[in-house]
mmCIF file of C-alpha atoms in Angstrom:
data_model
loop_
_atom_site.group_PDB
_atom_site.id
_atom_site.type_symbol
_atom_site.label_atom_id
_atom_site.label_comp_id
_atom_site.label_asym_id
_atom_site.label_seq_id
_atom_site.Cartn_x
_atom_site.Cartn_y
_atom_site.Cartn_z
ATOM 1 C CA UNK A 1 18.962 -19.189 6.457
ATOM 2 C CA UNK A 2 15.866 -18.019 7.475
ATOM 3 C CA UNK A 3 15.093 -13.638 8.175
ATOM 4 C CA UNK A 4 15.265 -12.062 11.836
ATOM 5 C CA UNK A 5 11.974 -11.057 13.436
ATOM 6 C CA UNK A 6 11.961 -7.145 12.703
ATOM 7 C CA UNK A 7 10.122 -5.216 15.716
ATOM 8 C CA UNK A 8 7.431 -3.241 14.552
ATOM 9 C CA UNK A 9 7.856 0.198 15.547
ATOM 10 C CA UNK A 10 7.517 3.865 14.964
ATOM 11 C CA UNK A 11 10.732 4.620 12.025
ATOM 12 C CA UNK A 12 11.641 8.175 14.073
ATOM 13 C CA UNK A 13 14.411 9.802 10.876
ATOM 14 C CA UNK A 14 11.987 11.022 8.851
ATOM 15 C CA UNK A 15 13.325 10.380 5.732
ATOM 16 C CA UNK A 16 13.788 6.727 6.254
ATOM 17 C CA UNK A 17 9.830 6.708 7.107
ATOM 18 C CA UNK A 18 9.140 7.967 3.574
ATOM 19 C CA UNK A 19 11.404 5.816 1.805
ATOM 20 C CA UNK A 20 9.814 2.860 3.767
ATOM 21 C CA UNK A 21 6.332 4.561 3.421
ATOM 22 C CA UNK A 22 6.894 4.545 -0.623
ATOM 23 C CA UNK A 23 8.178 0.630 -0.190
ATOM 24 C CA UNK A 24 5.794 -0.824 0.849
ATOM 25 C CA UNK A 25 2.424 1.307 -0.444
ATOM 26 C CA UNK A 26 4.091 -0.098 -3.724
ATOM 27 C CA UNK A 27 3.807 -3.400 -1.822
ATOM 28 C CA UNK A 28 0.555 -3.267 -0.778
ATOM 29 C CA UNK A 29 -1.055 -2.307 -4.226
ATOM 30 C CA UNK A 30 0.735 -4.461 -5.758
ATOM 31 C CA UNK A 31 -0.534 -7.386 -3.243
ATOM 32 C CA UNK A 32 -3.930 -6.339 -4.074
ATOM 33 C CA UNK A 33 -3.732 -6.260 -7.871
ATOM 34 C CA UNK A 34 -3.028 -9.698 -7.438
ATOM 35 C CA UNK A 35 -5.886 -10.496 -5.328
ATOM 36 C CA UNK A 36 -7.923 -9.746 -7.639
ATOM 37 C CA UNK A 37 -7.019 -11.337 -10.105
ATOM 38 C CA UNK A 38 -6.177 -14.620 -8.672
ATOM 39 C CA UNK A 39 -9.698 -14.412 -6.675
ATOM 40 C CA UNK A 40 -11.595 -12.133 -9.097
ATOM 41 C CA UNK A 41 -12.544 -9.822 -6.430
ATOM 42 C CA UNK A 42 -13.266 -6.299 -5.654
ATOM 43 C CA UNK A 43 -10.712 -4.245 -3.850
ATOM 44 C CA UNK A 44 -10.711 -1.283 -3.256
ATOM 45 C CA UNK A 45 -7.503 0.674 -0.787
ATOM 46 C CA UNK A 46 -7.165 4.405 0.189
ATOM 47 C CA UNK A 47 -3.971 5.442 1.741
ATOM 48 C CA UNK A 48 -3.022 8.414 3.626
ATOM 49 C CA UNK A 49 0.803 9.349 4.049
ATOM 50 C CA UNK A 50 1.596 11.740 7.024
ATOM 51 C CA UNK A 51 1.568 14.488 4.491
ATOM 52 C CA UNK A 52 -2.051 13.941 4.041
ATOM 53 C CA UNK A 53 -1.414 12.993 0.252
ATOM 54 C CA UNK A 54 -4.020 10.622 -0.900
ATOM 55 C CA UNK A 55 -3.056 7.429 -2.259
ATOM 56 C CA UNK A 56 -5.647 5.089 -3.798
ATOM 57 C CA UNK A 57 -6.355 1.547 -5.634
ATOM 58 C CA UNK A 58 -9.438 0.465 -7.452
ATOM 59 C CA UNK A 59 -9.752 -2.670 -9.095
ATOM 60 C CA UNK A 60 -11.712 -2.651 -12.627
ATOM 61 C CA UNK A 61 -15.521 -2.333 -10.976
ATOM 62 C CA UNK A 62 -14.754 0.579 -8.595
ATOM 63 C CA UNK A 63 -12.853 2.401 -11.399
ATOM 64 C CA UNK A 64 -15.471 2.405 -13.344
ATOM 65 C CA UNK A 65 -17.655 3.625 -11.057
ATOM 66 C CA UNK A 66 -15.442 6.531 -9.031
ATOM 67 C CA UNK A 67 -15.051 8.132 -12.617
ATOM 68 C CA UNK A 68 -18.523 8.391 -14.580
#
């Protein structure tokens, strides 16, 4: 069994946007914490929900260097 193309489009109830923004910017950071590791490489990700709330991922080099 193999999953349905889903059509990429704007999610209009508003809650169900959150829930699915929450998803997958737990996705994404996760995705990248395992880029860098696998690849030892530098990532770095800012996120902005529609809120304007700031959402951010450094790996261990920009850490060190966003907080002296």
């Amino acid at each position: 069994m193999t999953r349905r193309k889903i059509e990429i489009k704007r999610i209009d109830n508003k809650t169900a946007r959150q829930v699915t923004f929450s998803k997958r910017t737990k996705g994404l950071f996760k995705k990248a914490t395992e880029l860098s590791t696998l690849c030892d490489a530098e990532i770095a990700l800012i996120v902005f929900s529609a809120t304007g709330r700031l959402f951010e991922y450094g790996s261990s080099r920009f850490l060190l260097l966003s907080h002296p």
